[in-house]
């Protein structure tokens, strides 16, 4: 069951790949060197690495919200 939602703003992405380094299970880079989010709904088990990805993003292109809509990262 997904408890958290990832919101990704591709236009902010500069291809730093810090998200890929923090959570390769859920992030990769495409041919334009922009991040690709594989899953936007994640569970408690997946939260820690995805929060690290969001916090590591230099442009804050990744945000994570809980099921009540409260922003929890970055």
Coordinates of C-alpha atoms in Angstrom, one line a residue, residues 1-6 26 37-43 46 50:
X1 CA 0.0 0.0 0.0
X2 CA 1.3 3.4 -1.0
X3 CA 1.4 5.9 1.9
X4 CA 3.4 8.7 0.2
X5 CA 3.3 10.6 -3.1
X6 CA 6.3 11.9 -5.0
X26 CA 13.2 4.6 -8.2
X37 CA 10.7 8.7 -11.5
X38 CA 9.7 5.0 -11.8
X39 CA 7.1 5.1 -9.0
X40 CA 5.2 8.1 -7.7
X41 CA 3.4 6.2 -5.0
X42 CA 5.7 4.7 -2.3
X43 CA 5.4 2.8 0.9
X46 CA 10.6 2.9 0.4
X50 CA 13.3 8.6 -1.5

